[in-house]
């Protein structure tokens, strides 16, 4: 793996992109134009034409190669492939550590979820259980205001309905994708039933503080995750774990393939199933939420066990010790 240089976009020396005719020119901070070789390197980055405020590193081994602002006003990054590879490896290793710790954390959280009324502890436990079962995004006020997309902390009481012990969550998620999730869980259903005594326009995950309800925020949820698991995990790690397990279980259901064509079709099927569960495109599901070791194992005719605990089965598949 190449030795990478850590850079601070816009502060470190680099190029800005300037429109010239039908194309772009690239001007260094010192005022010089990019050389032919540098221009070729920059064009290979394929920075989207729609990006504004583009900054491009002048070092080919920078960990961040380019930055810009997309049409929605969000800052976007192009990372060095080696940096992404390193970050992905760390992400999936962290996911497996969460898999080790989750069973104990689940048992501890169940005690708080059984509390009466709506104290903060019960609401946090309900959020934790929802992340386990649905792996939805944590949500933010910025996403709600800017894009009308909801996540865990911005769901409303009316986004949840009950059918016995089955909880149904329907809402618009990131990218305008409509999420329709169902979980059968008596304790979570009891929590949702208790929230229905409030206004349907109130936040679903809100606790009673005296006479006022206070909604959970992303920092509340992530801090609770860290306390329950004893590790440096966030809500996104639940999505990675859920995506990887979903793909692994789908491959196990499809069974061994006798030809490369059949194997590739099964892998595509598993990726598509994962994208549906997470509310992402197949490309994002594969690139960000499925541990590539699961697909590599399938290509060697090894699949996850569909019996017993899901976390334990994943650890067994990937040769990890749960202790």
CSV table of C-alpha atoms in Angstrom, one decimal, residues 3-314:
chain,number,residue,atom,x,y,z
A,3,UNK,CA,2.5,5.9,1.7
A,4,UNK,CA,-0.2,8.5,1.8
A,5,UNK,CA,0.1,12.2,2.6
A,6,UNK,CA,-2.7,13.6,4.9
A,7,UNK,CA,-3.9,16.9,3.5
A,8,UNK,CA,-6.4,19.5,4.6
A,9,UNK,CA,-8.6,20.5,1.6
A,10,UNK,CA,-8.5,24.2,0.7
A,11,UNK,CA,-5.7,24.8,3.2
A,12,UNK,CA,-3.1,22.5,1.6
A,13,UNK,CA,-1.5,23.5,-1.7
A,14,UNK,CA,-3.7,22.4,-4.7
A,15,UNK,CA,-5.6,23.4,-7.8
A,16,UNK,CA,-8.9,25.2,-8.3
A,17,UNK,CA,-11.0,24.4,-11.3
A,18,UNK,CA,-12.0,27.3,-13.6
A,19,UNK,CA,-14.4,27.0,-16.5
A,20,UNK,CA,-12.8,27.7,-19.9
A,21,UNK,CA,-15.1,27.4,-22.9
A,22,UNK,CA,-16.6,24.0,-22.9
A,23,UNK,CA,-14.1,22.6,-20.5
A,24,UNK,CA,-12.1,23.4,-17.4
A,25,UNK,CA,-8.6,24.8,-16.6
A,26,UNK,CA,-6.8,23.9,-13.4
A,27,UNK,CA,-4.9,26.7,-11.7
A,28,UNK,CA,-2.5,26.1,-8.8
A,29,UNK,CA,-2.5,28.2,-5.7
A,30,UNK,CA,0.8,29.7,-6.9
A,31,UNK,CA,-1.0,31.0,-10.1
A,32,UNK,CA,0.5,28.5,-12.5
A,33,UNK,CA,-1.5,26.3,-14.8
A,34,UNK,CA,-1.5,22.5,-14.4
A,35,UNK,CA,1.2,20.8,-16.6
A,36,UNK,CA,0.1,18.3,-19.2
A,37,UNK,CA,0.9,15.4,-16.9
A,38,UNK,CA,-0.9,17.0,-13.9
A,39,UNK,CA,-3.9,17.8,-16.1
A,40,UNK,CA,-4.1,14.2,-17.2
A,41,UNK,CA,-4.0,13.0,-13.6
A,42,UNK,CA,-6.7,15.4,-12.6
A,43,UNK,CA,-9.0,14.4,-15.5
A,44,UNK,CA,-8.7,10.8,-14.4
A,45,UNK,CA,-10.3,11.7,-11.1
A,46,UNK,CA,-13.5,12.4,-13.0
A,47,UNK,CA,-14.6,15.2,-10.8
A,48,UNK,CA,-18.3,15.8,-11.7
A,49,UNK,CA,-18.8,18.9,-13.8
A,50,UNK,CA,-21.7,20.1,-11.6
A,51,UNK,CA,-19.5,20.4,-8.5
A,52,UNK,CA,-18.6,23.9,-7.4
A,53,UNK,CA,-15.8,25.2,-5.2
A,54,UNK,CA,-13.6,22.4,-6.5
A,55,UNK,CA,-10.2,21.8,-4.8
A,56,UNK,CA,-7.8,19.2,-6.2
A,57,UNK,CA,-4.7,18.1,-4.3
A,58,UNK,CA,-1.4,18.7,-6.1
A,59,UNK,CA,0.1,15.4,-4.7
A,60,UNK,CA,-1.0,12.1,-6.3
A,61,UNK,CA,-0.5,10.4,-3.0
A,62,UNK,CA,-2.8,12.7,-1.0
A,63,UNK,CA,-5.4,10.8,1.1
A,64,UNK,CA,-8.1,13.3,-0.2
A,65,UNK,CA,-7.6,13.9,-3.9
A,66,UNK,CA,-10.4,16.3,-4.6
A,67,UNK,CA,-13.3,18.1,-2.9
A,68,UNK,CA,-16.3,20.0,-4.2
A,69,UNK,CA,-19.8,21.0,-3.4
A,70,UNK,CA,-22.6,19.2,-5.3
A,71,UNK,CA,-25.9,20.7,-6.6
A,72,UNK,CA,-27.6,20.0,-3.3
A,73,UNK,CA,-25.0,22.0,-1.4
A,74,UNK,CA,-23.3,19.1,0.2
A,75,UNK,CA,-19.5,18.8,0.3
A,76,UNK,CA,-18.3,15.7,-1.5
A,77,UNK,CA,-14.9,14.0,-1.5
A,78,UNK,CA,-12.8,11.9,-3.8
A,79,UNK,CA,-10.4,9.7,-1.7
A,80,UNK,CA,-7.2,7.9,-2.7
A,81,UNK,CA,-8.1,4.3,-3.5
A,82,UNK,CA,-5.6,3.1,-0.9
A,83,UNK,CA,-7.2,5.3,1.8
A,84,UNK,CA,-10.6,3.9,1.0
A,85,UNK,CA,-9.3,0.4,1.2
A,86,UNK,CA,-7.7,1.0,4.6
A,87,UNK,CA,-10.9,2.7,5.9
A,88,UNK,CA,-13.1,-0.1,4.6
A,89,UNK,CA,-10.9,-2.7,6.3
A,90,UNK,CA,-11.2,-0.8,9.6
A,91,UNK,CA,-14.9,-0.4,9.1
A,92,UNK,CA,-15.6,-4.1,8.6
A,93,UNK,CA,-13.3,-5.1,11.5
A,94,UNK,CA,-15.3,-2.7,13.7
A,95,UNK,CA,-18.5,-4.2,12.5
A,96,UNK,CA,-17.3,-7.7,13.6
A,97,UNK,CA,-16.4,-6.3,17.0
A,98,UNK,CA,-20.0,-5.0,17.2
A,99,UNK,CA,-21.2,-8.4,16.3
A,100,UNK,CA,-19.3,-9.8,19.3
A,101,UNK,CA,-20.7,-7.3,21.7
A,102,UNK,CA,-24.2,-7.0,20.5
A,103,UNK,CA,-25.8,-10.1,22.2
A,104,UNK,CA,-24.8,-8.8,25.7
A,105,UNK,CA,-25.8,-5.2,24.8
A,106,UNK,CA,-29.2,-6.5,23.6
A,107,UNK,CA,-29.9,-8.2,26.9
A,108,UNK,CA,-29.0,-5.1,28.9
A,109,UNK,CA,-31.1,-2.9,26.7
A,110,UNK,CA,-34.1,-5.2,27.1
A,111,UNK,CA,-34.3,-4.3,30.8
A,112,UNK,CA,-34.7,-0.6,30.0
A,113,UNK,CA,-37.2,-1.3,27.2
A,114,UNK,CA,-39.5,-2.9,29.7
A,115,UNK,CA,-39.7,0.2,32.0
A,116,UNK,CA,-43.1,1.8,32.4
A,117,UNK,CA,-44.1,5.1,30.8
A,118,UNK,CA,-41.6,7.0,28.7
A,119,UNK,CA,-38.4,7.8,30.7
A,120,UNK,CA,-35.3,8.6,28.8
A,121,UNK,CA,-33.9,5.1,29.4
A,122,UNK,CA,-36.8,3.4,27.8
A,123,UNK,CA,-36.8,5.7,24.8
A,124,UNK,CA,-33.1,5.1,24.2
A,125,UNK,CA,-33.6,1.4,24.5
A,126,UNK,CA,-36.4,1.6,21.9
A,127,UNK,CA,-34.1,3.5,19.6
A,128,UNK,CA,-31.4,0.8,20.1
A,129,UNK,CA,-33.9,-2.0,19.4
A,130,UNK,CA,-35.1,-0.2,16.2
A,131,UNK,CA,-31.5,0.1,15.0
A,132,UNK,CA,-31.0,-3.6,15.6
A,133,UNK,CA,-34.1,-4.6,13.7
A,134,UNK,CA,-34.2,-2.0,11.0
A,135,UNK,CA,-30.7,-0.5,10.7
A,136,UNK,CA,-32.2,2.8,9.6
A,137,UNK,CA,-30.2,6.0,9.4
A,138,UNK,CA,-29.9,8.0,12.6
A,139,UNK,CA,-31.5,11.1,11.0
A,140,UNK,CA,-30.7,14.8,11.5
A,141,UNK,CA,-32.5,18.1,11.6
A,142,UNK,CA,-30.4,19.2,8.6
A,143,UNK,CA,-31.6,16.3,6.4
A,144,UNK,CA,-35.1,16.9,7.4
A,145,UNK,CA,-35.0,20.7,6.7
A,146,UNK,CA,-33.0,20.4,3.5
A,147,UNK,CA,-34.2,17.3,1.9
A,148,UNK,CA,-37.4,16.2,3.8
A,149,UNK,CA,-35.7,12.9,4.6
A,150,UNK,CA,-36.3,11.3,8.0
A,151,UNK,CA,-34.3,8.9,10.1
A,152,UNK,CA,-34.5,7.4,13.5
A,153,UNK,CA,-34.4,10.6,15.5
A,154,UNK,CA,-36.7,12.6,13.2
A,155,UNK,CA,-39.5,10.0,12.9
A,156,UNK,CA,-43.0,11.1,14.0
A,157,UNK,CA,-45.5,9.2,16.0
A,158,UNK,CA,-47.6,8.9,12.9
A,159,UNK,CA,-44.8,7.2,11.0
A,160,UNK,CA,-45.3,4.1,13.2
A,161,UNK,CA,-48.3,1.8,13.2
A,162,UNK,CA,-49.1,-1.4,15.0
A,163,UNK,CA,-50.6,-4.8,14.0
A,164,UNK,CA,-50.5,-6.8,17.2
A,165,UNK,CA,-46.8,-7.2,18.0
A,166,UNK,CA,-45.7,-6.0,14.6
A,167,UNK,CA,-44.4,-2.5,14.3
A,168,UNK,CA,-44.5,-0.9,10.9
A,169,UNK,CA,-42.5,2.2,10.0
A,170,UNK,CA,-43.2,4.2,6.9
A,171,UNK,CA,-41.3,7.3,6.0
A,172,UNK,CA,-39.3,9.1,3.3
A,173,UNK,CA,-35.6,8.4,3.7
A,174,UNK,CA,-32.4,9.8,2.2
A,175,UNK,CA,-32.6,10.2,-1.6
A,176,UNK,CA,-36.4,10.4,-1.5
A,177,UNK,CA,-36.6,6.6,-1.1
A,178,UNK,CA,-39.8,5.4,0.6
A,179,UNK,CA,-39.0,3.1,3.5
A,180,UNK,CA,-41.6,0.6,4.6
A,181,UNK,CA,-40.2,-1.6,7.4
A,182,UNK,CA,-41.9,-4.2,9.6
A,183,UNK,CA,-40.6,-5.8,12.8
A,184,UNK,CA,-42.3,-8.3,15.1
A,185,UNK,CA,-41.1,-7.5,18.6
A,186,UNK,CA,-43.4,-7.4,21.6
A,187,UNK,CA,-41.3,-5.0,23.7
A,188,UNK,CA,-40.9,-2.4,20.8
A,189,UNK,CA,-44.6,-2.7,20.0
A,190,UNK,CA,-45.4,-1.9,23.7
A,191,UNK,CA,-43.3,1.2,23.4
A,192,UNK,CA,-45.0,2.3,20.2
A,193,UNK,CA,-48.4,1.7,21.7
A,194,UNK,CA,-47.5,4.0,24.6
A,195,UNK,CA,-46.4,6.8,22.2
A,196,UNK,CA,-49.8,6.8,20.5
A,197,UNK,CA,-51.2,8.5,23.6
A,198,UNK,CA,-49.4,11.6,22.3
A,199,UNK,CA,-49.9,13.9,19.3
A,200,UNK,CA,-49.3,12.1,16.0
A,201,UNK,CA,-47.1,15.0,15.0
A,202,UNK,CA,-44.7,14.6,17.9
A,203,UNK,CA,-41.4,12.8,17.6
A,204,UNK,CA,-41.6,9.1,18.0
A,205,UNK,CA,-38.4,8.8,20.1
A,206,UNK,CA,-39.0,11.4,22.7
A,207,UNK,CA,-38.9,11.1,26.5
A,208,UNK,CA,-41.0,12.7,29.2
A,209,UNK,CA,-39.0,15.4,31.1
A,210,UNK,CA,-41.4,16.7,33.7
A,211,UNK,CA,-44.3,17.9,31.7
A,212,UNK,CA,-42.4,18.3,28.4
A,213,UNK,CA,-41.4,15.8,25.8
A,214,UNK,CA,-37.8,16.0,24.6
A,215,UNK,CA,-36.7,14.3,21.3
A,216,UNK,CA,-33.6,12.2,21.1
A,217,UNK,CA,-30.8,13.6,18.9
A,218,UNK,CA,-28.1,11.7,16.9
A,219,UNK,CA,-25.6,12.4,19.7
A,220,UNK,CA,-27.9,10.9,22.3
A,221,UNK,CA,-28.3,7.7,20.3
A,222,UNK,CA,-24.7,7.3,19.5
A,223,UNK,CA,-23.6,7.9,23.1
A,224,UNK,CA,-26.1,5.3,24.2
A,225,UNK,CA,-24.7,2.8,21.7
A,226,UNK,CA,-21.2,3.4,23.1
A,227,UNK,CA,-22.4,2.9,26.7
A,228,UNK,CA,-24.4,-0.2,25.9
A,229,UNK,CA,-21.7,-1.9,23.9
A,230,UNK,CA,-18.6,-0.5,25.6
A,231,UNK,CA,-17.1,0.2,22.2
A,232,UNK,CA,-16.7,3.2,19.9
A,233,UNK,CA,-19.6,2.3,17.6
A,234,UNK,CA,-22.3,4.5,16.0
A,235,UNK,CA,-25.7,3.9,14.3
A,236,UNK,CA,-23.9,3.5,11.0
A,237,UNK,CA,-22.1,0.4,12.3
A,238,UNK,CA,-25.5,-1.2,12.7
A,239,UNK,CA,-26.3,-0.6,9.1
A,240,UNK,CA,-23.0,-2.1,8.0
A,241,UNK,CA,-23.6,-5.2,10.2
A,242,UNK,CA,-27.2,-5.5,8.9
A,243,UNK,CA,-26.1,-5.1,5.3
A,244,UNK,CA,-23.4,-7.8,5.6
A,245,UNK,CA,-25.7,-10.2,7.4
A,246,UNK,CA,-28.5,-9.7,4.9
A,247,UNK,CA,-26.2,-10.4,2.0
A,248,UNK,CA,-24.7,-13.5,3.8
A,249,UNK,CA,-28.1,-14.9,4.6
A,250,UNK,CA,-29.4,-14.4,1.1
A,251,UNK,CA,-26.4,-16.2,-0.4
A,252,UNK,CA,-27.0,-19.1,2.0
A,253,UNK,CA,-30.6,-19.2,0.9
A,254,UNK,CA,-29.7,-19.3,-2.7
A,255,UNK,CA,-27.2,-22.1,-2.1
A,256,UNK,CA,-24.0,-23.2,-3.9
A,257,UNK,CA,-23.7,-22.3,-7.6
A,258,UNK,CA,-22.2,-24.7,-10.1
A,259,UNK,CA,-21.1,-22.2,-12.7
A,260,UNK,CA,-19.6,-18.7,-12.7
A,261,UNK,CA,-22.6,-17.3,-14.4
A,262,UNK,CA,-24.9,-18.7,-11.7
A,263,UNK,CA,-22.6,-17.6,-8.9
A,264,UNK,CA,-22.5,-14.0,-10.3
A,265,UNK,CA,-26.3,-14.0,-10.5
A,266,UNK,CA,-26.6,-15.0,-6.9
A,267,UNK,CA,-24.2,-12.3,-5.8
A,268,UNK,CA,-26.2,-9.7,-7.7
A,269,UNK,CA,-29.4,-11.0,-6.1
A,270,UNK,CA,-27.8,-10.7,-2.6
A,271,UNK,CA,-26.6,-7.2,-3.3
A,272,UNK,CA,-30.1,-6.2,-4.6
A,273,UNK,CA,-31.7,-7.7,-1.5
A,274,UNK,CA,-29.4,-5.7,0.7
A,275,UNK,CA,-30.1,-2.5,-1.1
A,276,UNK,CA,-33.8,-3.0,-0.5
A,277,UNK,CA,-33.3,-3.6,3.2
A,278,UNK,CA,-31.1,-0.6,3.7
A,279,UNK,CA,-32.8,1.8,1.3
A,280,UNK,CA,-29.7,2.3,-0.9
A,281,UNK,CA,-28.7,1.7,-4.5
A,282,UNK,CA,-27.1,-1.7,-5.2
A,283,UNK,CA,-23.8,0.1,-6.0
A,284,UNK,CA,-23.8,1.8,-2.5
A,285,UNK,CA,-24.9,-1.4,-0.8
A,286,UNK,CA,-22.0,-3.4,-2.3
A,287,UNK,CA,-19.4,-0.7,-1.9
A,288,UNK,CA,-20.2,0.5,1.6
A,289,UNK,CA,-22.3,-2.1,3.5
A,290,UNK,CA,-21.3,-5.6,2.5
A,291,UNK,CA,-18.1,-7.1,3.8
A,292,UNK,CA,-16.3,-8.4,0.6
A,293,UNK,CA,-15.2,-11.4,2.6
A,294,UNK,CA,-18.8,-12.7,2.6
A,295,UNK,CA,-18.8,-12.8,-1.2
A,296,UNK,CA,-15.3,-14.3,-1.3
A,297,UNK,CA,-16.4,-17.0,1.0
A,298,UNK,CA,-19.4,-17.7,-1.2
A,299,UNK,CA,-17.1,-18.1,-4.2
A,300,UNK,CA,-15.4,-20.9,-2.2
A,301,UNK,CA,-18.8,-22.5,-1.5
A,302,UNK,CA,-18.9,-21.3,2.1
A,303,UNK,CA,-22.1,-19.7,3.5
A,304,UNK,CA,-23.4,-18.4,6.8
A,305,UNK,CA,-25.4,-20.8,9.0
A,306,UNK,CA,-29.2,-20.0,9.0
A,307,UNK,CA,-29.6,-21.5,12.4
A,308,UNK,CA,-28.9,-19.8,15.8
A,309,UNK,CA,-27.8,-16.3,16.4
A,310,UNK,CA,-27.0,-14.1,13.4
A,311,UNK,CA,-24.0,-12.4,14.9
A,312,UNK,CA,-22.4,-15.7,16.0
A,313,UNK,CA,-23.1,-17.2,12.5
A,314,UNK,CA,-21.3,-14.2,10.8
